Amino acid sequence: TFMVEMVETAAILNQAGERSLVILDEIGRGTATFDGLSIAWATVEHLHEVNRCRSLFATHFHELTALSEKLDRLSNVTMMVKEWQGDVIFLHEVGPGAADRSYGIQVARLAGLPALVVDRARNVLSQLEETDRKNPASQLIDDLPLFQATVRREQAVAPKASVVEDALRKLDLDELTPRQALDALYDLKKQLGKS
């Protein structure tokens, strides 16, 4: 499934133009966290800098919201929620900004996961968040330079001419008899066989 997602994303990135509308949902979810985050990050930058199209990009990677500081046409929006008596209520409204936190555990509880699983997930989340506070990844946005596809163009290196190409350039086709042309063709074919 991840390969299918990548093939579809590749088609979008290779074909979308400035008048396209691209809608992507959770790019990078089917692989390791940092792989997925990296792919999603580069995809957002590519859509902004290369395709320059309108895009809706839904993601659970909170780190991507920091890109709005570096990409002038990117703005974050979030689905509005309200917390009430330990529950989360989805308001079905879009508002400006980024989500202040994830509601995955609340959604898991709403979906009917056993209470033991939900409680254990809360404990694991607390431990992970504590570890993250000790090693913040919030500086990630400053550590990664903006995608430079439009700035850094690979210099095309002309391939070295082959022996056959050199021999063809030396031929004066207007001065060759039909027999000389045929002989030259046979010589070129022999040279191709050697390389």
Short mmCIF file of C-alpha atoms in Angstrom, two decimals:
data_model
loop_
_atom_site.label_atom_id
_atom_site.label_comp_id
_atom_site.label_asym_id
_atom_site.label_seq_id
_atom_site.Cartn_x
_atom_site.Cartn_y
_atom_site.Cartn_z
CA THR A 1 0.00 0.00 0.00
CA PHE A 2 2.89 2.39 0.70
CA MET A 3 4.28 1.76 -2.79
CA VAL A 4 0.87 2.55 -4.31
CA GLU A 5 0.77 5.79 -2.31
CA MET A 6 4.25 6.73 -3.52
CA VAL A 7 3.41 5.94 -7.16
CA GLU A 8 0.30 8.13 -6.91
CA THR A 9 2.25 10.92 -5.20
CA ALA A 10 4.94 10.72 -7.88
CA ALA A 11 2.31 11.08 -10.60
CA ILE A 12 0.88 14.14 -8.85
CA LEU A 13 4.26 15.79 -8.29
CA ASN A 14 5.37 15.08 -11.86
CA GLN A 15 2.16 16.27 -13.52
CA ALA A 16 0.55 19.00 -11.40
CA GLY A 17 0.75 22.52 -12.76
CA GLU A 18 -0.04 25.94 -11.37
CA ARG A 19 -3.75 25.53 -12.20
CA SER A 20 -4.03 22.13 -10.50
CA LEU A 21 -5.78 21.42 -7.23
CA VAL A 22 -3.95 18.73 -5.28
CA ILE A 23 -5.54 16.99 -2.29
CA LEU A 24 -3.25 14.73 -0.29
CA ASP A 25 -4.19 12.89 2.88
CA GLU A 26 -1.60 11.55 5.31
CA ILE A 27 1.35 11.20 2.94
CA GLY A 28 4.06 9.09 4.58
CA ARG A 29 1.88 7.17 7.01
CA GLY A 30 2.81 3.71 5.71
CA THR A 31 6.50 3.73 6.63
CA ALA A 32 8.81 4.56 9.53
CA THR A 33 8.00 7.85 11.25
CA PHE A 34 11.05 9.81 10.13
CA ASP A 35 10.86 8.39 6.60
CA GLY A 36 7.22 9.42 6.39
CA LEU A 37 7.85 12.85 7.88
CA SER A 38 10.73 13.44 5.47
CA ILE A 39 8.67 12.42 2.45
CA ALA A 40 5.72 14.55 3.56
CA TRP A 41 8.02 17.51 4.24
CA ALA A 42 9.70 17.31 0.83
CA THR A 43 6.31 16.83 -0.86
CA VAL A 44 4.93 20.03 0.71
CA GLU A 45 8.02 21.95 -0.36
CA HIS A 46 7.83 20.56 -3.89
CA LEU A 47 4.14 21.44 -4.25
CA HIS A 48 4.87 24.97 -3.03
CA GLU A 49 8.11 25.69 -4.88
CA VAL A 50 7.92 23.61 -8.06
CA ASN A 51 4.28 22.82 -8.85
CA ARG A 52 3.08 26.11 -7.32
CA CYS A 53 -0.47 24.75 -7.22
CA ARG A 54 -3.30 25.02 -4.73
CA SER A 55 -3.14 22.10 -2.33
CA LEU A 56 -4.95 20.66 0.64
CA PHE A 57 -2.47 18.59 2.63
CA ALA A 58 -3.88 16.71 5.62
CA THR A 59 -1.24 15.33 7.97
CA HIS A 60 -0.63 14.12 11.49
CA PHE A 61 2.99 15.31 11.36
CA HIS A 62 2.79 18.41 13.58
CA GLU A 63 6.35 19.31 12.57
CA LEU A 64 5.08 20.29 9.12
CA THR A 65 3.10 23.20 10.54
CA ALA A 66 6.39 25.06 11.06
CA LEU A 67 6.79 25.25 7.27
CA SER A 68 4.30 28.11 7.23
CA GLU A 69 7.11 30.26 8.65
CA LYS A 70 9.29 29.58 5.61
CA LEU A 71 6.84 29.09 2.74
CA ASP A 72 5.04 32.35 2.04
CA ARG A 73 1.96 30.88 0.36
CA LEU A 74 1.42 28.12 2.93
CA SER A 75 -1.12 28.58 5.69
CA ASN A 76 -2.22 26.14 8.34
CA VAL A 77 -5.84 25.34 9.07
CA THR A 78 -7.23 22.89 11.58
CA MET A 79 -10.45 21.12 12.35
CA MET A 80 -11.95 22.75 15.43
CA VAL A 81 -12.56 20.62 18.53
CA LYS A 82 -13.82 21.25 22.02
CA GLU A 83 -12.83 19.30 25.09
CA TRP A 84 -15.58 18.80 27.62
CA GLN A 85 -15.45 16.65 30.75
CA GLY A 86 -12.56 14.58 29.42
CA ASP A 87 -14.21 14.01 26.07
CA VAL A 88 -13.43 15.56 22.73
CA ILE A 89 -16.22 17.02 20.62
CA PHE A 90 -15.55 17.54 16.93
CA LEU A 91 -17.19 20.79 15.83
CA HIS A 92 -16.95 20.08 12.07
CA GLU A 93 -15.52 23.55 11.47
CA VAL A 94 -12.27 24.60 9.85
CA GLY A 95 -10.33 27.30 11.65
CA PRO A 96 -7.01 29.08 11.20
CA GLY A 97 -3.81 27.75 12.71
CA ALA A 98 -2.49 24.34 13.62
CA ALA A 99 -3.91 21.81 16.03
CA ASP A 100 -2.50 22.36 19.50
CA ARG A 101 -2.22 18.62 20.04
CA SER A 102 -3.30 15.25 18.73
CA TYR A 103 -6.55 13.62 19.73
CA GLY A 104 -5.66 10.10 18.62
CA ILE A 105 -6.18 8.48 21.99
CA GLN A 106 -9.59 10.12 22.42
CA VAL A 107 -10.57 8.94 18.93
CA ALA A 108 -9.36 5.43 19.79
CA ARG A 109 -11.57 5.48 22.89
CA LEU A 110 -14.54 6.75 20.84
CA ALA A 111 -13.92 3.92 18.37
CA GLY A 112 -14.31 1.38 21.17
CA LEU A 113 -10.77 0.26 21.97
CA PRO A 114 -10.72 -1.56 25.33
CA ALA A 115 -10.17 0.69 28.34
CA LEU A 116 -6.95 -1.18 29.20
CA VAL A 117 -5.51 -0.34 25.77
CA VAL A 118 -6.58 3.31 26.00
CA ASP A 119 -5.10 3.65 29.51
CA ARG A 120 -1.85 2.01 28.45
CA ALA A 121 -1.70 4.29 25.39
CA ARG A 122 -2.07 7.34 27.67
CA ASN A 123 0.84 6.09 29.82
CA VAL A 124 3.04 5.44 26.79
CA LEU A 125 2.14 8.86 25.37
CA SER A 126 3.13 10.55 28.63
CA GLN A 127 6.50 8.81 28.57
CA LEU A 128 7.10 9.69 24.92
CA GLU A 129 6.14 13.33 25.48
CA GLU A 130 8.47 13.54 28.49
CA THR A 131 11.33 12.13 26.40
CA ASP A 132 10.49 14.59 23.63
CA ARG A 133 10.61 17.51 26.09
CA LYS A 134 14.14 16.47 27.05
CA ASN A 135 15.17 16.18 23.37
CA PRO A 136 13.03 18.72 21.53
CA ALA A 137 12.71 18.34 17.79
CA SER A 138 11.23 21.82 17.56
CA GLN A 139 14.45 23.10 16.04
CA LEU A 140 13.97 20.76 13.09
CA ILE A 141 12.56 23.57 10.95
CA ASP A 142 15.78 25.58 11.38
CA ASP A 143 18.03 22.58 10.83
CA LEU A 144 16.58 21.72 7.43
CA PRO A 145 17.10 24.24 4.63
CA LEU A 146 14.14 24.99 2.43
CA PHE A 147 13.75 22.65 -0.52
CA GLN A 148 15.83 24.15 -3.29
CA ALA A 149 14.53 22.45 -6.42
CA THR A 150 13.98 25.77 -8.15
CA VAL A 151 17.26 27.26 -6.97
CA ARG A 152 19.68 24.40 -7.23
CA ARG A 153 19.54 23.17 -10.78
CA GLU A 154 21.71 20.22 -11.59
CA GLN A 155 24.21 21.26 -14.19
CA ALA A 156 23.76 19.01 -17.17
CA VAL A 157 27.08 17.42 -18.02
CA ALA A 158 27.43 16.65 -21.68
CA PRO A 159 28.35 13.01 -22.14
CA LYS A 160 31.74 12.35 -23.70
CA ALA A 161 31.46 11.72 -27.43
CA SER A 162 31.91 8.10 -28.43
CA VAL A 163 34.37 6.84 -31.03
CA VAL A 164 31.46 6.29 -33.43
CA GLU A 165 30.20 9.87 -32.96
CA ASP A 166 33.69 11.22 -33.60
CA ALA A 167 34.00 9.11 -36.77
CA LEU A 168 30.58 10.32 -38.01
CA ARG A 169 31.54 13.95 -37.49
CA LYS A 170 34.68 13.47 -39.60
CA LEU A 171 32.77 12.05 -42.57
CA ASP A 172 32.07 14.44 -45.43
CA LEU A 173 28.82 12.86 -46.59
CA ASP A 174 28.54 15.05 -49.69
CA GLU A 175 31.89 13.77 -50.99
CA LEU A 176 31.29 10.02 -50.43
CA THR A 177 30.35 7.65 -53.22
CA PRO A 178 27.60 5.16 -52.40
CA ARG A 179 30.26 2.45 -52.01
CA GLN A 180 32.38 4.61 -49.67
CA ALA A 181 29.28 5.41 -47.60
CA LEU A 182 28.47 1.70 -47.28
CA ASP A 183 32.08 0.92 -46.28
CA ALA A 184 31.98 3.72 -43.70
CA LEU A 185 28.74 2.31 -42.30
CA TYR A 186 30.32 -1.14 -41.94
CA ASP A 187 33.34 0.42 -40.17
CA LEU A 188 31.06 2.27 -37.76
CA LYS A 189 29.18 -0.94 -37.01
CA LYS A 190 32.47 -2.71 -36.23
CA GLN A 191 33.48 0.10 -33.89
CA LEU A 192 30.15 -0.16 -32.08
CA GLY A 193 30.79 -3.85 -31.54
CA LYS A 194 34.13 -3.05 -29.87
CA SER A 195 32.71 -0.54 -27.38
#
